[in-house]
PDB file of C-alpha atoms in Angstrom:
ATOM      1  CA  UNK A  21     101.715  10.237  67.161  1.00 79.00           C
ATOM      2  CA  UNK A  22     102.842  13.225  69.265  1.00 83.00           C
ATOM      3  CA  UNK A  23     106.490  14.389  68.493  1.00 90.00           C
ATOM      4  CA  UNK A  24     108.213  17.036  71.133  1.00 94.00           C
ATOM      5  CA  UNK A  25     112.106  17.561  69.822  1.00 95.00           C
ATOM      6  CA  UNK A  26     113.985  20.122  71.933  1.00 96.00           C
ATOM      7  CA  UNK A  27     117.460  21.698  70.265  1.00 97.00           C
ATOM      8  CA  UNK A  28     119.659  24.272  71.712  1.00 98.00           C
ATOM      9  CA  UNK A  29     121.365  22.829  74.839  1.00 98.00           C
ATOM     10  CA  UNK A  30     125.082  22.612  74.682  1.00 98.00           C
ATOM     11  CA  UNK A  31     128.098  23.907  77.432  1.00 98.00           C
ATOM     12  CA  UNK A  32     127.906  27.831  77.786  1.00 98.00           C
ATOM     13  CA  UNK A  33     130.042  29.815  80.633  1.00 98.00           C
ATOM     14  CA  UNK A  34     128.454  31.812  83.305  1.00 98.00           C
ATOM     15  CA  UNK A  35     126.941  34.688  82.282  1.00 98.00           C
ATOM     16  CA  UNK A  36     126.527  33.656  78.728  1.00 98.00           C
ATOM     17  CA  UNK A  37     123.312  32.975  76.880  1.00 98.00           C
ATOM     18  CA  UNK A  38     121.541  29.802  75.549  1.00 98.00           C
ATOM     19  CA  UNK A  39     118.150  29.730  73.607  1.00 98.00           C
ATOM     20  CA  UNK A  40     116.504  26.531  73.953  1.00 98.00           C
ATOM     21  CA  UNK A  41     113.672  25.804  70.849  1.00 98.00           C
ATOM     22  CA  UNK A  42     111.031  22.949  71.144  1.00 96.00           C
ATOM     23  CA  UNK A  43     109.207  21.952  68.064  1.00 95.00           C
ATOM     24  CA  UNK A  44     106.159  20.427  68.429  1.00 93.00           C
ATOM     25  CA  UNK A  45     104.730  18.119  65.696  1.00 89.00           C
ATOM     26  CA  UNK A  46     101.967  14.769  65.082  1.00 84.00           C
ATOM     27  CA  UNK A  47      98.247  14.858  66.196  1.00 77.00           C
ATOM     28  CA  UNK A  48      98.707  18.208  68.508  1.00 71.00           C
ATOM     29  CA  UNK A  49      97.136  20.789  66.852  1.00 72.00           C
ATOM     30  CA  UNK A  50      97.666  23.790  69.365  1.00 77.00           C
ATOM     31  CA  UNK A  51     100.343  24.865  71.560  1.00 83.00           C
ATOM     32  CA  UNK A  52      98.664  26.840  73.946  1.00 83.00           C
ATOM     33  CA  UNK A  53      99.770  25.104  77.172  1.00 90.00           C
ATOM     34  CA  UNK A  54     103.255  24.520  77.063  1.00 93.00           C
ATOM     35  CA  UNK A  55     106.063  24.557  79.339  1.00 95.00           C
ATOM     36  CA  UNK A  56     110.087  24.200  80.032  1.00 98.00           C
ATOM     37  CA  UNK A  57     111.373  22.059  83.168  1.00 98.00           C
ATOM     38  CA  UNK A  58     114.755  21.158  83.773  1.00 98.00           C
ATOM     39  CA  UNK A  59     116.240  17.997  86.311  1.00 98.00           C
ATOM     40  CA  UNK A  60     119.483  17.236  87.975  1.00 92.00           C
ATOM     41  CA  UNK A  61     121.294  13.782  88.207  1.00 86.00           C
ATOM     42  CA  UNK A  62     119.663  12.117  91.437  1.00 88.00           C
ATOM     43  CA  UNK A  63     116.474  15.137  91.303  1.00 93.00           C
ATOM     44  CA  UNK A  64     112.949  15.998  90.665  1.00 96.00           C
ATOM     45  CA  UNK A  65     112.390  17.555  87.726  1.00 97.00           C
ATOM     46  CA  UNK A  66     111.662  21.260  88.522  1.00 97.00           C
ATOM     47  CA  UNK A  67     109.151  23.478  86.510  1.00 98.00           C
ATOM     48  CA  UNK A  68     110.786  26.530  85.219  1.00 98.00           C
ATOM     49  CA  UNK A  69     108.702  28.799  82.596  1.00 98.00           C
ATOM     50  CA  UNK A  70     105.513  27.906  81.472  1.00 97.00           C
ATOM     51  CA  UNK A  71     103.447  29.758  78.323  1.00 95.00           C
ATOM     52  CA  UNK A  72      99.674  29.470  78.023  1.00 92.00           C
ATOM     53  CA  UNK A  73      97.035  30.847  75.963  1.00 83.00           C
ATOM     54  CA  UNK A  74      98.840  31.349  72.633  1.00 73.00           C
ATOM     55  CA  UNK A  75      96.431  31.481  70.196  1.00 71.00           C
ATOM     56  CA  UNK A  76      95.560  33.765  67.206  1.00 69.00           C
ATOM     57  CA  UNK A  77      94.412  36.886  68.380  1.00 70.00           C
ATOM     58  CA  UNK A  78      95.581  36.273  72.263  1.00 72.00           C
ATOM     59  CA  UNK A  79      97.435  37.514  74.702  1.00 81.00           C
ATOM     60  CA  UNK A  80      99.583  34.290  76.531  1.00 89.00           C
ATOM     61  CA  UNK A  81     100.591  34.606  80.041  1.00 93.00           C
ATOM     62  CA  UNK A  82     104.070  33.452  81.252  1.00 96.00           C
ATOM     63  CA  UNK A  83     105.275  32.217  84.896  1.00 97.00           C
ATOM     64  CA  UNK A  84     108.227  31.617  85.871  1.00 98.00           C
ATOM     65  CA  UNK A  85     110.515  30.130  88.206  1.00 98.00           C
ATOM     66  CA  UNK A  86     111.774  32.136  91.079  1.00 98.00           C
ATOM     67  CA  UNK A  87     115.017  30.946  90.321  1.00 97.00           C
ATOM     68  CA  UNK A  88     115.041  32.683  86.729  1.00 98.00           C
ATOM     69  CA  UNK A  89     112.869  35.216  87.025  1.00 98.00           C
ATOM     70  CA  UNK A  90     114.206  38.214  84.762  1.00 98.00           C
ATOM     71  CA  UNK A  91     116.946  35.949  83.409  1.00 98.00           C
ATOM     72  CA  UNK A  92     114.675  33.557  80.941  1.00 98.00           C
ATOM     73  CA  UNK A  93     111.960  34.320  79.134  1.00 98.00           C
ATOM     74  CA  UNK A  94     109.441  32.034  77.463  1.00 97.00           C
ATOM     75  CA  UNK A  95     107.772  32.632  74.019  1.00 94.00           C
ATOM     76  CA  UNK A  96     106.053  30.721  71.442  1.00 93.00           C
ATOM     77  CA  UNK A  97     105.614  30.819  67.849  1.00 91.00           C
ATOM     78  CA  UNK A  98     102.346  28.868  67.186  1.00 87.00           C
ATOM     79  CA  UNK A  99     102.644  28.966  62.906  1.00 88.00           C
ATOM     80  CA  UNK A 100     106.166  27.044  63.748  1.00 91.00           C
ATOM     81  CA  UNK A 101     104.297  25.013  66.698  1.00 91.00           C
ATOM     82  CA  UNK A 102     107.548  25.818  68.406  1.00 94.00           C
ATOM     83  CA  UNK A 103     108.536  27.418  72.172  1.00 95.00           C
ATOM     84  CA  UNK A 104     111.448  29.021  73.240  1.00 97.00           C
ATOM     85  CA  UNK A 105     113.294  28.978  76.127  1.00 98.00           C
ATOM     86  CA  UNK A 106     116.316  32.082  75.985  1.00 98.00           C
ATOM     87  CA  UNK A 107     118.485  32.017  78.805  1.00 98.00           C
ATOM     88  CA  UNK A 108     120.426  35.120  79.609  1.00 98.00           C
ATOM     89  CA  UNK A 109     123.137  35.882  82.406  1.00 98.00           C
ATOM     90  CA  UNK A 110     122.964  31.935  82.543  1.00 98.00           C
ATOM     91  CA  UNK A 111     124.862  30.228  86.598  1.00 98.00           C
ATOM     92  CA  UNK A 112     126.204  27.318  87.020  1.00 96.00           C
ATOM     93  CA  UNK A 113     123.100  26.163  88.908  1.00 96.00           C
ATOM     94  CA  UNK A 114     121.115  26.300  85.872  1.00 97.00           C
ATOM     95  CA  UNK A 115     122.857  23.193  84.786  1.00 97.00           C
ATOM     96  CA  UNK A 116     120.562  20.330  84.154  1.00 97.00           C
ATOM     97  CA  UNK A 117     118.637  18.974  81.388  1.00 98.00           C
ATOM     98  CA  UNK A 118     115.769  20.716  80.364  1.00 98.00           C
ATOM     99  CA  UNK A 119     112.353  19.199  79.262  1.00 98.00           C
ATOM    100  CA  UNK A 120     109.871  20.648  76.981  1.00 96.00           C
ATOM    101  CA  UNK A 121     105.839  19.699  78.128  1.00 96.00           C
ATOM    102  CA  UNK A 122     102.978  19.859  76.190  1.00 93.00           C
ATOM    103  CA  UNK A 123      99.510  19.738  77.663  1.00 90.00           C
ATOM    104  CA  UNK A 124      96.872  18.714  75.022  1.00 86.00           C
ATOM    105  CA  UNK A 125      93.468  17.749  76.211  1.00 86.00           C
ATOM    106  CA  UNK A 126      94.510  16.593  79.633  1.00 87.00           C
ATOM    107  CA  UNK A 127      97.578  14.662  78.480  1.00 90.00           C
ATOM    108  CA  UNK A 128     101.309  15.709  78.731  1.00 92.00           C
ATOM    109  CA  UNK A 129     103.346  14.920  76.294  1.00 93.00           C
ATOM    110  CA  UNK A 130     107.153  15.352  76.569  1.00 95.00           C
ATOM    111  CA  UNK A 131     110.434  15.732  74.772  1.00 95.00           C
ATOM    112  CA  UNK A 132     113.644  13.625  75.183  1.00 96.00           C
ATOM    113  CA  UNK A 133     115.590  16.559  76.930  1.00 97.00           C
ATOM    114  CA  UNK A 134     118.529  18.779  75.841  1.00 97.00           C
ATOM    115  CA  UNK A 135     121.891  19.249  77.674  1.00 98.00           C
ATOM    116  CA  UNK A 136     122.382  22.605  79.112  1.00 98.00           C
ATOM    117  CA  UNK A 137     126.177  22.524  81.481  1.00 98.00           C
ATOM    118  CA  UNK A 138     127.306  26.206  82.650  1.00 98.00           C
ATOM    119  CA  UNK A 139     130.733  25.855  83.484  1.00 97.00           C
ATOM    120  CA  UNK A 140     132.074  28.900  86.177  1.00 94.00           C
TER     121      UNK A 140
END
């Protein structure tokens, strides 16, 4: 059994900060492709930061979004098997709920969301 739990979403005001965690636990036994995506009501879910290759002794690569490019950054901690999502200088735009993917040999597994409402 695969278990994705994201924590951190709650209402912030523009310009604040937000730092979204995603613990991964069950039969995954690496975290090195994992991602954030975020959907509207009434939307497609939207990729917005993805970190791969973290692994003892590597180097992972980030993308991101152009959207949030310079305002979130992605990291992982792969003894806690948990990713980060922080969210600075945060817009009302960025509302949504945001997703937390893993991809473990060719399947995705996903989380049940977390809130995140930026109020102007």
């Amino acid at each position: 059994q695969v278990q994705l739990v994201e924590s951190g979403g709650r209402s912030v005001q523009a310009g604040g900060s937000l730092r979204l965690s995603c613990e991964v636990s069950g039969s995954i036994i690496s975290i090195d492709d994992m991602g954030w995506y975020r959907q509207d009501p009434g939307k497609q879910r939207e990729p917005v930061a993805n970190i791969k290759g973290t692994v003892i002794g590597g180097t992972a690569t980030t993308n991101y979004a152009d959207s949030v490019k310079g305002r979130f950054t992605i990291s992982a901690d792969i003894i806690k098997k948990t990713v980060y999502l922080q969210m600075d200088n945060l817009m009302p735009e960025d509302s949504a709920v945001y997703y937390c993917r893993s991809r473990y040999l060719g399947t995705d597994y996903w989380g049940q969301g977390t809130q995140v409402t930026v109020s102007s």
